[in-house]
Short mmCIF file of C-alpha atoms in Angstrom, two decimals:
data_model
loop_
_atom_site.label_atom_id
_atom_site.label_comp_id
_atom_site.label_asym_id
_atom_site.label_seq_id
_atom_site.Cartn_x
_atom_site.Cartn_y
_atom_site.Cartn_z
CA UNK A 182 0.00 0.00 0.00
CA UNK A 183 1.48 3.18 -0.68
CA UNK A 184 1.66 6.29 1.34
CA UNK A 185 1.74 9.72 1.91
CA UNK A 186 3.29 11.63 -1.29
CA UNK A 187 3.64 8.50 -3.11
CA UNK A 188 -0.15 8.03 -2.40
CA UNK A 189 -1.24 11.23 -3.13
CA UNK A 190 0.87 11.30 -6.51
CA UNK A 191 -0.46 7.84 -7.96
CA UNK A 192 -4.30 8.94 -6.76
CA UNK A 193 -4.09 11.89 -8.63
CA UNK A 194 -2.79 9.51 -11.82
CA UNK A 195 -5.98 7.44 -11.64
CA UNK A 196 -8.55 9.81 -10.65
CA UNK A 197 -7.90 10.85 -14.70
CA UNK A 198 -8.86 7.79 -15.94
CA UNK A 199 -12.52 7.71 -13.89
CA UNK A 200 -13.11 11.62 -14.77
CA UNK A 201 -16.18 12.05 -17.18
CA UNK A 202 -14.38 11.57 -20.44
CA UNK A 203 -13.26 8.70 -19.33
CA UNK A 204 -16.17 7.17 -18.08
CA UNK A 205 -17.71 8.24 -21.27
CA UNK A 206 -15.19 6.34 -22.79
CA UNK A 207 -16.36 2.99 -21.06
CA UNK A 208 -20.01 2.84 -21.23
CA UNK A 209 -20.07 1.45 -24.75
CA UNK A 210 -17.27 -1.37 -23.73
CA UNK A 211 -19.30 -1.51 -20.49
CA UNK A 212 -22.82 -2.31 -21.72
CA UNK A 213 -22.00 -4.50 -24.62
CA UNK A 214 -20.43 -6.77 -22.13
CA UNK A 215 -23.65 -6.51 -19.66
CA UNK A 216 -25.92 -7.07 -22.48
CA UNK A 217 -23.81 -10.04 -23.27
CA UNK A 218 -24.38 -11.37 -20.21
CA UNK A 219 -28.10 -10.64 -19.69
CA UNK A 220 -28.98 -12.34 -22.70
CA UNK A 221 -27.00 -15.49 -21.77
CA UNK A 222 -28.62 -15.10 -18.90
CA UNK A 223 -32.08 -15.06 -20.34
CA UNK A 224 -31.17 -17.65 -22.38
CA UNK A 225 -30.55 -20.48 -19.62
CA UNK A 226 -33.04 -23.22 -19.09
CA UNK A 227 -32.40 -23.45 -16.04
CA UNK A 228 -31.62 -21.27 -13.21
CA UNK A 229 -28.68 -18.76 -13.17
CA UNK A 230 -26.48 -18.98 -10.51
CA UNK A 231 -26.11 -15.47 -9.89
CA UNK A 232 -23.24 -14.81 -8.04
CA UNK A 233 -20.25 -16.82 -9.75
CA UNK A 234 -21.92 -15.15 -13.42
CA UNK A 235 -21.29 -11.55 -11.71
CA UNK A 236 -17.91 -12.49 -10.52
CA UNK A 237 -17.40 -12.98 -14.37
CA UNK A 238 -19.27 -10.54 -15.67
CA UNK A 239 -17.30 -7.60 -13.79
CA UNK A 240 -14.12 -9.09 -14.32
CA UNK A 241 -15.12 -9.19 -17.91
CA UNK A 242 -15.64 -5.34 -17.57
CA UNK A 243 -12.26 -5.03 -15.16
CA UNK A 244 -10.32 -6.58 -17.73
CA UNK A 245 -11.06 -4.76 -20.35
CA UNK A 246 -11.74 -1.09 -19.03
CA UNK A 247 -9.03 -0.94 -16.89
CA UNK A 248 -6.29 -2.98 -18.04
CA UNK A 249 -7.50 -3.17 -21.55
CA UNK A 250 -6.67 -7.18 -22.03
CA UNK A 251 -8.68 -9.46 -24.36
CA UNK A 252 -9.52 -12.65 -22.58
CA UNK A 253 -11.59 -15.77 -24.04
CA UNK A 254 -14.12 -17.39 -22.02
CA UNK A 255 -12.20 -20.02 -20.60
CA UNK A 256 -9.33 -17.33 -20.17
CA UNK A 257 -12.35 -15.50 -17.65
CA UNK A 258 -13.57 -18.86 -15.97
CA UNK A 259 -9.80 -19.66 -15.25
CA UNK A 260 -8.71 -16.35 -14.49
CA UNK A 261 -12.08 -15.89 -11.94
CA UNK A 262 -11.03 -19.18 -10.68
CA UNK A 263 -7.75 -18.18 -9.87
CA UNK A 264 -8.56 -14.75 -7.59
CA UNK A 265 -11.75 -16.36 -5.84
CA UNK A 266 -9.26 -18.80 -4.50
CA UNK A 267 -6.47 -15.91 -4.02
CA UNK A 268 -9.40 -13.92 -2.05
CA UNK A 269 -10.79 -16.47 0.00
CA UNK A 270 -7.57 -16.60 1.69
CA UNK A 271 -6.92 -12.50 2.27
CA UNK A 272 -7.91 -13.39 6.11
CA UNK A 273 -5.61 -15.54 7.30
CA UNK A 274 -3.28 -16.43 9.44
CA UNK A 275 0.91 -14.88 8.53
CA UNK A 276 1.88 -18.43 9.39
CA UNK A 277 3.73 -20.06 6.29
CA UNK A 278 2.83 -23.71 6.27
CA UNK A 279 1.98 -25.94 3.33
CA UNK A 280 -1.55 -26.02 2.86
CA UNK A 281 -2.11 -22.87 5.45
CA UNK A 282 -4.26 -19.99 3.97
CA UNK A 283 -1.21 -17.67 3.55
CA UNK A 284 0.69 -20.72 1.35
CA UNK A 285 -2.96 -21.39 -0.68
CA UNK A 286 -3.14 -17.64 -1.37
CA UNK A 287 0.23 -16.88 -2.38
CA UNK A 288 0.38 -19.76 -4.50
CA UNK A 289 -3.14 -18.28 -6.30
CA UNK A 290 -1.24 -14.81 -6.40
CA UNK A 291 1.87 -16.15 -8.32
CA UNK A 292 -0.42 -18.49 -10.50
CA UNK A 293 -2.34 -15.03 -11.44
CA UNK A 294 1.22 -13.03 -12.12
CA UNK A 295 2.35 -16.13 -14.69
CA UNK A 296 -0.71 -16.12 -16.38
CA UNK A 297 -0.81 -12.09 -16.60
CA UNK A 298 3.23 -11.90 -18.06
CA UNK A 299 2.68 -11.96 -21.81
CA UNK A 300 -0.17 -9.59 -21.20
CA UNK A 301 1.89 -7.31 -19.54
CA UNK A 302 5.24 -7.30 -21.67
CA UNK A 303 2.68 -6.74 -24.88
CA UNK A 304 1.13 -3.49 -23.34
CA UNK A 305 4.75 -2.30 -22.25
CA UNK A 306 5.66 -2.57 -26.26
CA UNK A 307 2.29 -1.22 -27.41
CA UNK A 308 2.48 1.54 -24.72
CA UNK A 309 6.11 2.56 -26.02
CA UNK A 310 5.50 2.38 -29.10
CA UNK A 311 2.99 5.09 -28.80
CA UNK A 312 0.35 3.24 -28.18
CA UNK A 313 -2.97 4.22 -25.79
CA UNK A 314 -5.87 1.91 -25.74
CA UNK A 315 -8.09 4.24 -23.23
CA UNK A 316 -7.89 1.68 -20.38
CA UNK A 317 -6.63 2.89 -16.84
CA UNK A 318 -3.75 1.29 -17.16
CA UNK A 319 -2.32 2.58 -20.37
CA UNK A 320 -3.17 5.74 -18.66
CA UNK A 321 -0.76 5.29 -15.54
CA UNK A 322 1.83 3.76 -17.69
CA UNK A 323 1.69 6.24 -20.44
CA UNK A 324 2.12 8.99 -17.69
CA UNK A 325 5.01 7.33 -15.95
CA UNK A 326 6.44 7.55 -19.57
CA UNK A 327 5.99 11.14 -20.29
CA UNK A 328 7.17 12.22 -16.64
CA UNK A 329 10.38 10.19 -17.36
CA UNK A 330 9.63 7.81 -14.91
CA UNK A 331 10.07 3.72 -15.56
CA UNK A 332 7.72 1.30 -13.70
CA UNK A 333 9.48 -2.05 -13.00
CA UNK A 334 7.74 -4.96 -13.72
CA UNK A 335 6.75 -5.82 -10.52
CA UNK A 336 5.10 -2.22 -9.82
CA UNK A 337 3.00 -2.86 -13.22
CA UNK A 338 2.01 -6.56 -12.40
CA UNK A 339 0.89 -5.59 -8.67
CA UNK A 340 -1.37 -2.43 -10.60
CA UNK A 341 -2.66 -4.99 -12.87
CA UNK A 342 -3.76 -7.08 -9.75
CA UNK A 343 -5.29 -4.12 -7.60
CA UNK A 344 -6.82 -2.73 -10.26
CA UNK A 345 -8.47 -6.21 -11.14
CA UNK A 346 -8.98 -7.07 -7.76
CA UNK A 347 -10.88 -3.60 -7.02
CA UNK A 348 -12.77 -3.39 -9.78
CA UNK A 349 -14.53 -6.82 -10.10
CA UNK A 350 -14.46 -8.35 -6.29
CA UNK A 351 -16.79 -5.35 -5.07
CA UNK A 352 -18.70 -5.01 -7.61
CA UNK A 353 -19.93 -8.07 -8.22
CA UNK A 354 -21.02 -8.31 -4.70
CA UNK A 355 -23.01 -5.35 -5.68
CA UNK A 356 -24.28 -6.71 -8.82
CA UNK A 357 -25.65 -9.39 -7.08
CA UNK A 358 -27.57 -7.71 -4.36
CA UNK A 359 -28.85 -5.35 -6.83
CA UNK A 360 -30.42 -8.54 -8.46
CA UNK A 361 -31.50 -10.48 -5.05
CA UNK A 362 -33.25 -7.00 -4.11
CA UNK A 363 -35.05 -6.01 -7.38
CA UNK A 364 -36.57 -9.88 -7.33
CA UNK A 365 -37.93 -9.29 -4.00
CA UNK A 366 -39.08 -6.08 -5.04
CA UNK A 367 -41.37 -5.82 -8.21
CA UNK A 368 -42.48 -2.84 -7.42
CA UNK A 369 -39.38 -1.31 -7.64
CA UNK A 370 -38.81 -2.88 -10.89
CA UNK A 371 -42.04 -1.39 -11.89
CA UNK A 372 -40.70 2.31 -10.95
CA UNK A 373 -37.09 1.47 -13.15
CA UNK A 374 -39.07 0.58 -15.81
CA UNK A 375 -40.86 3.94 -15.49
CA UNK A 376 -38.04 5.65 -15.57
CA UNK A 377 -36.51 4.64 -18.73
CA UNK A 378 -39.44 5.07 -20.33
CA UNK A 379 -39.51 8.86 -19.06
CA UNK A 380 -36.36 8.79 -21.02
CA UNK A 381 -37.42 7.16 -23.82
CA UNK A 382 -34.59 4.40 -23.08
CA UNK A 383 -36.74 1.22 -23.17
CA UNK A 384 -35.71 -0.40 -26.26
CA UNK A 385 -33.13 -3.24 -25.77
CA UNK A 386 -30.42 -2.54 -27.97
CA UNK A 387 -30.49 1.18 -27.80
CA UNK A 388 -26.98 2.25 -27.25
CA UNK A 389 -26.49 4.36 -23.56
CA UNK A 390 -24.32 7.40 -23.12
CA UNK A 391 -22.97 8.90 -19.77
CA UNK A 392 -25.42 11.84 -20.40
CA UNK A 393 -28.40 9.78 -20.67
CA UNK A 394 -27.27 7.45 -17.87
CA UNK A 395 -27.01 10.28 -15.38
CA UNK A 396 -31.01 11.77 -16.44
CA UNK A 397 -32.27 7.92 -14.67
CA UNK A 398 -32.75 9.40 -11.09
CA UNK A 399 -34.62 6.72 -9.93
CA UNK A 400 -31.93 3.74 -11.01
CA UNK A 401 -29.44 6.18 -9.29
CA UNK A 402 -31.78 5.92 -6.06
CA UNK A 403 -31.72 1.79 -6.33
CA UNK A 404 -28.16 1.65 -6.89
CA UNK A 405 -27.72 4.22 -4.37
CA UNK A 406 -29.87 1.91 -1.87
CA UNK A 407 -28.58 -1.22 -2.51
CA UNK A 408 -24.95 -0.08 -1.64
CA UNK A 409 -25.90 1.27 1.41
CA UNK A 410 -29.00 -1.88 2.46
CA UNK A 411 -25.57 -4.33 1.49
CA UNK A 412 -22.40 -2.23 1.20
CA UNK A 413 -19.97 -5.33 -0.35
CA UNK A 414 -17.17 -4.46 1.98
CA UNK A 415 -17.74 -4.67 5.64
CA UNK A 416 -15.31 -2.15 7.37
CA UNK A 417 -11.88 -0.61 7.31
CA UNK A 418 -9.21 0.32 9.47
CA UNK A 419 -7.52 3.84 9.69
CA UNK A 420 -5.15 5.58 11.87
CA UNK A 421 -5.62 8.14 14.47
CA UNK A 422 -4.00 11.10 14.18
CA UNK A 423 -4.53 12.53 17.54
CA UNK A 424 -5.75 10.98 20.85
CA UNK A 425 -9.85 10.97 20.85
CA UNK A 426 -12.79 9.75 23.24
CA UNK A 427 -15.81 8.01 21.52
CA UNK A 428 -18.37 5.86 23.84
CA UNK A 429 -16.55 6.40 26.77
CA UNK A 430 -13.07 4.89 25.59
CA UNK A 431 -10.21 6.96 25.06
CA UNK A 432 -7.93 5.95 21.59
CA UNK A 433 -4.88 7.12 21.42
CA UNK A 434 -2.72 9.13 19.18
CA UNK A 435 -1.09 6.52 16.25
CA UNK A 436 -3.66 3.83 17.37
CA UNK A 437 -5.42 1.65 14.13
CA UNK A 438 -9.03 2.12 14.11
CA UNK A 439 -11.52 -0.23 12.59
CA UNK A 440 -14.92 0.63 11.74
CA UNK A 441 -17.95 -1.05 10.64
CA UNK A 442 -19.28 0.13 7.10
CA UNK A 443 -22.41 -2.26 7.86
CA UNK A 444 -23.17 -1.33 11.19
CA UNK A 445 -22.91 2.20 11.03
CA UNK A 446 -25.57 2.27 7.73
CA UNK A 447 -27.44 0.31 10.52
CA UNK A 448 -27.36 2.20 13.36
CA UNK A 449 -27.60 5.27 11.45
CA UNK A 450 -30.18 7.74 13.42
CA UNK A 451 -29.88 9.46 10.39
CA UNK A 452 -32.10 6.90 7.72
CA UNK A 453 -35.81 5.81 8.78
CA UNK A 454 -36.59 2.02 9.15
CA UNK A 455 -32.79 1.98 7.89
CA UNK A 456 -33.82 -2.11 7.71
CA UNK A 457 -35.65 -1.64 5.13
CA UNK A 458 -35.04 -1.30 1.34
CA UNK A 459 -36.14 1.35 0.13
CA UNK A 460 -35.08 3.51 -3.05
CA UNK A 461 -37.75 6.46 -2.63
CA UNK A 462 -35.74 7.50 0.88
CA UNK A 463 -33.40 9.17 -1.77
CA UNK A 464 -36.02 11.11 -3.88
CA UNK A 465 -34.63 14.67 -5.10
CA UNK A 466 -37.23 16.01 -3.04
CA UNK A 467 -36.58 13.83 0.48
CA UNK A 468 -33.39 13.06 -0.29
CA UNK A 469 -31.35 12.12 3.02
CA UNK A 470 -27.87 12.34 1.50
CA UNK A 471 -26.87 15.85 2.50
CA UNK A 472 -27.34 15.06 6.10
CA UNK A 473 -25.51 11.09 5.58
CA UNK A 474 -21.90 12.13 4.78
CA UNK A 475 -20.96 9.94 8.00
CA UNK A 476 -23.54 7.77 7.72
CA UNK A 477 -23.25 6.45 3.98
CA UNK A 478 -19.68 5.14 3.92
CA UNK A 479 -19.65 2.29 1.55
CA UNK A 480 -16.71 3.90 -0.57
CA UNK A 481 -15.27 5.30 2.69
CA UNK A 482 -13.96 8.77 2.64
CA UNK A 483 -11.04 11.15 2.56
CA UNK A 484 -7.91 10.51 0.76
CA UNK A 485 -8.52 7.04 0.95
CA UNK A 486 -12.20 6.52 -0.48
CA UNK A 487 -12.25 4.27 -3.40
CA UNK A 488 -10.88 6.26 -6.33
CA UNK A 489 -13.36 4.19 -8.71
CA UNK A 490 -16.41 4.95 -6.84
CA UNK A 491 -18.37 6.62 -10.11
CA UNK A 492 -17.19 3.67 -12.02
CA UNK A 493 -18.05 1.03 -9.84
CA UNK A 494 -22.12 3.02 -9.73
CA UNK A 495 -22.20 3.10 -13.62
CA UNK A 496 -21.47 -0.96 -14.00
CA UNK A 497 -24.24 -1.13 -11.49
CA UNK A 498 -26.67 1.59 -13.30
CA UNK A 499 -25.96 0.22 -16.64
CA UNK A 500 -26.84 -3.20 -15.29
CA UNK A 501 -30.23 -2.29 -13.42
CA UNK A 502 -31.12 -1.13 -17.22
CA UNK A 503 -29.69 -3.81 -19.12
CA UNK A 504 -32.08 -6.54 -17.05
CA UNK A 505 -35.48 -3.94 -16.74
CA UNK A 506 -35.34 -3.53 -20.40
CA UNK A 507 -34.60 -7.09 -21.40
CA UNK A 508 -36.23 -9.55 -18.88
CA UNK A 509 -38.27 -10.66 -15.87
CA UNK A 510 -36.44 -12.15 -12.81
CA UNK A 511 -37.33 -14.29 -9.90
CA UNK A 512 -35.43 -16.17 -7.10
CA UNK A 513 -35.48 -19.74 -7.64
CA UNK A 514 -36.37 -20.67 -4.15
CA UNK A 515 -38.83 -19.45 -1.32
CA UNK A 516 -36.63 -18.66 1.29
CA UNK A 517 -33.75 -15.71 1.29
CA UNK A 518 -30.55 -17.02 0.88
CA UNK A 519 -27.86 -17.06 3.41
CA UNK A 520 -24.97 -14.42 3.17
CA UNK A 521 -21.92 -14.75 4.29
CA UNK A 522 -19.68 -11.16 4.92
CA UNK A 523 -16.12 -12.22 4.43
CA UNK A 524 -14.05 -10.77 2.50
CA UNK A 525 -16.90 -9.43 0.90
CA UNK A 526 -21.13 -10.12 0.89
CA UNK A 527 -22.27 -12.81 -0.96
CA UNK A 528 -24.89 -15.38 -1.20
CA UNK A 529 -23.81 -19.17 0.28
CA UNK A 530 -25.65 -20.66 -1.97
CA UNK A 531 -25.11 -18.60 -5.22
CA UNK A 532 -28.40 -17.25 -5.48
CA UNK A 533 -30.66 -19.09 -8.16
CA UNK A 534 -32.18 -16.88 -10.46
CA UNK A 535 -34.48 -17.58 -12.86
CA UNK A 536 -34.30 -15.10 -15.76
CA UNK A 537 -37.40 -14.70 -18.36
CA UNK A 538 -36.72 -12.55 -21.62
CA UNK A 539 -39.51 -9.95 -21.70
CA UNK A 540 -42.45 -11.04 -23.98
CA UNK A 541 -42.13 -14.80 -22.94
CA UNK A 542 -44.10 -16.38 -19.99
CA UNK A 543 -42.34 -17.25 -17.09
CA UNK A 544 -42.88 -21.28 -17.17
CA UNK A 545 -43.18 -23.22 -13.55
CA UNK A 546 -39.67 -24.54 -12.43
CA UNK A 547 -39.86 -27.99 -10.98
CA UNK A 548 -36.78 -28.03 -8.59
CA UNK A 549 -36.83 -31.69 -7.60
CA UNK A 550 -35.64 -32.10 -11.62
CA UNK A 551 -32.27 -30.13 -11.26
CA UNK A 552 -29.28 -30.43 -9.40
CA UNK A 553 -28.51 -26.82 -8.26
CA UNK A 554 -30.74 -27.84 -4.83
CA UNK A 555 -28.64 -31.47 -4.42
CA UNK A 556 -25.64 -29.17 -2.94
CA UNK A 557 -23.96 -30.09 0.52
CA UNK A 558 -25.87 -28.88 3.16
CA UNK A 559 -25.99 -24.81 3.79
CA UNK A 560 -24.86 -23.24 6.66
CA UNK A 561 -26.39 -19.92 7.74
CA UNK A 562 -23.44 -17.53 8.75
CA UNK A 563 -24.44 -15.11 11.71
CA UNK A 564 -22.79 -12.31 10.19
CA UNK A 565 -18.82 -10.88 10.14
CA UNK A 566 -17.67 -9.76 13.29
CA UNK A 567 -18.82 -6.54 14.71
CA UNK A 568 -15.89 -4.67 13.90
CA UNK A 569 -16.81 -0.58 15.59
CA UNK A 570 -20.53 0.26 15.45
CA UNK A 571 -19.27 3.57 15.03
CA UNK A 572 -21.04 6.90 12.96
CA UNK A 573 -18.50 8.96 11.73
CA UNK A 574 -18.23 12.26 13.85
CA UNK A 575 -16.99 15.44 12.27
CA UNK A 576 -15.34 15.86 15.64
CA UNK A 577 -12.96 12.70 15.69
CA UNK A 578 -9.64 13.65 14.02
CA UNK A 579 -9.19 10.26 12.21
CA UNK A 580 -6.98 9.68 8.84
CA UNK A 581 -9.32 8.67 6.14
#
C-alpha cells in the first residue's frame, strides 16, 4: 500500500482515468459486455447462478476497461477461478505452512502473475511504441512515460492485480444484491421501468451514453440503496492522528481504528426504518444524502475513499437497465438465501435466479428435476464480526 506523497501522486494519476471523459469512454465497452451477459442469462433453461456469473461478468468489464486485455471465455472462468481462491484466503493467518491460507493464497497470487506476463510485456511494447488503448492502465503507464519515470515490472504486475482485484471483487457483490433485491421487489422494478421510459430508453439494444445514464434518477436511487442496504465491503481500518474519546473509551494518538461500514448504515439515526429497502428515501425532493456524509460510507472517505467509486455506480446503473429492459427475474427458491460477509457479501448458496426474456411467460420450475438444490448442506453464517458500530463524527480527528 502506498503512502503519503507516493499516495497522493499515484491517486491523482488514476482519478484521470474515472473523470467524465473517461467514463464516457467505457459505457459502450461496459454495456455490450452486460448485455452479453443478460442475454446469456435469459437464455438459460435453467436457473442462473447469480453470483459466480457476476464475478465474471465484472471481471469481464475489469479486464477490459481498466487494463484493456482481451480474454476468451475459458481465459475469464480460469482467471475468476484463480482470484476467488487468491481472495478467499486475504484473512488468514501470517503463518507459512503448506496447505495454510497464507501458502494457498500466495500460490493463487503467483499463479495469477504467470498467467498475466505476456499480457503485460505486450502493453509495455504497445504503450512505447505510442500506443494508448483508453484503459486505466495505459493511462498510468503512459504517464510514468511522459514524466520520465520507468515502472518495474513488478510495480505494473501488482497495478494490474489491484486494479483487477478492485474493480470486479466489489462489484460483483453489488451486482448481485442489486439482483436479489429487485426480485424481492417488483415494485421497484415497476418504478425502473418507469423511468426509462420517461427517457425514452426502453428499447433493448439502444446504445447508452454517460449523459443519458445520469437523467435515470430513480436507477441512481436503487443503486444508491442497494450499496448502502448491502455495502460489499464490511469495514476498514484507519489511523488516528490525535488521541480521541468516543463511547466512553479513550484511543490514542497513532492507534489503528476499525470501523464497521455495515453497522454504522445500521445504526444510522440518520435513515428511517434503515432495515428496510427502500429507493424512494433518496427522492430529489426527500433526499437524506446531504445530512448522511458519515452515515453512507460504503466507498469510505477522505484521501482514501475508493478512487473508482463513479465507475463502480455506472457498471451497477448500466446493469439495473440492461435486465429492466430485457427480462423478468425471480429467485429460484422461497426462502432468502444465506450471506456470508467475508471478504466481501455474498450469497452461500449462489443465489438461483431464474431469468425470463420480456415477452415470454415465465414457465413453472420444478426443482426436484435439477441439481442446483442437491448441494452439501448450507450453513447460515451469523454475520462478520462486529468490527466498531461507530457513525462517523466530524469531531474525531481520524486519517481517512
Amino acid at each position: 500500500m502506498s503512502n503519503g506523497e507516493e499516495h497522493r501522486l499515484r491517486r491523482k494519476v488514476i482519478m484521470k482515468a474515472f473523470n467524465y471523459e473517461a467514463l464516457e469512454r467505457y459505457v459502450p465497452i461496459m454495456q455490450e459486455i452486460m448485455r452479453e451477459s443478460v442475454q446469456r442469462w435469459c437464455g438459460a433453461a435453467q436457473p442462473v447462478m447469480v453470483w459466480p456469473m457476476a464475478r465474471e461478468m465484472a471481471f469481464r468489464v475489469a479486464s477490459a476497461v481498466l487494463v484493456g486485455f482481451q480474454h476468451s471465455d475459458e481465459e475469464i472462468q480460469h482467471l475468476t477461478f484463480l482470484f476467488t481462491n487468491m481472495v478467499k484466503n486475504l484473512f488468514s493467518l501470517p503463518v507459512k505452512l503448506p496447505g495454510s491460507g497464507l501458502s494457498n493464497g500466495l500460490f493463487y497470487r503467483k499463479a495469477i502473475d504467470e498467467w498475466m506476463m505476456n499480457h503485460i510485456q505486450r502493453k509495455k511494447e504497445f504503450v512505447l511504441q505510442g500506443g494508448d488503448s483508453g484503459d486505466v492502465l495505459s493511462h498510468i503507464m503512459n504517464t510514468a512515460k511522459d514524466n520520465g519515470e520507468k515502472l518495474s515490472d513488478q510495480e505494473i504486475q501488482d497495478t494490474v492485480v489491484e486494479l483487477l482485484f478492485a474493480g470486479h471483487e466489489t462489484t460483483s457483490s453489488a451486482a448481485t444484491s442489486l439482483i436479489m433485491h429487485l426480485a424481492l421487489q417488483p415494485q421497484v422494478v415497476q418504478k425502473v421501468h418507469e423511468d426509462l421510459e420517461k427517457h425514452g430508453l426502453l428499447q433493448p439494444d439502444q446504445p447508452l451514453s454517460l449523459e443519458q445514464v445520469g437523467r435515470l434518477t430513480y436507477v441512481g436511487q436503487v443503486v444508491k440503496e442497494v450499496l448502502r442496504r448491502r455495502p460489499p465491503i464490511g469495514g476498514g481500518y484507519r489511523r488516528a492522528l490525535k488521541s480521541f474519546e468516543i463511547g466512553g473509551f479513550q484511543v490514542p494518538e497513532g492507534w489503528a481504528v476499525l470501523y464497521s461500514i455495515r453497522d454504522t448504515h445500521e445504526a444510522s439515526q440518520i435513515f428511517s426504518s434503515p432495515e428496510l429497502f427502500d429507493p424512494d428515501r433518496w427522492t430529489p425532493e426527500t433526499s437524506q444524502a446531504p445530512l448522511a456524509r458519515y452515515d453512507m460510507v460504503t466507498f469510505g472517505g477522505g484521501p482514501r475513499a475508493c478512487v473508482g467509486k463513479e465507475f463502480a455506480k455506472l457498471q451497477l446503473k448500466l446493469l439495473c437497465v440492461e435486465l429492466t429492459r430485457r427480462c423478468r427475474w425471480k429467485l429460484a427458491e422461497d426462502k432468502l438465501p444465506d450471506m456470508k460477509f467475508l471478504p466481501i457479501v455474498y450469497p452461500a448458496g449462489g443465489l438461483p435466479v431464474i431469468f425470463t426474456p420480456i415477452g415470454r411467460k415465465s414457465q413453472p420450475y420444478d426443482r426436484n428435476k435439477n441439481d442446483f438444490l442437491h448441494e452439501k448442506e448450507r450453513t447460515r453464517d451469523k454475520g462478520s464480526p462486529v468490527l466498531c458500530s461507530v457513525s462517523f463524527e466530524k469531531d474525531i480527528n481520524v486519517a481517512m
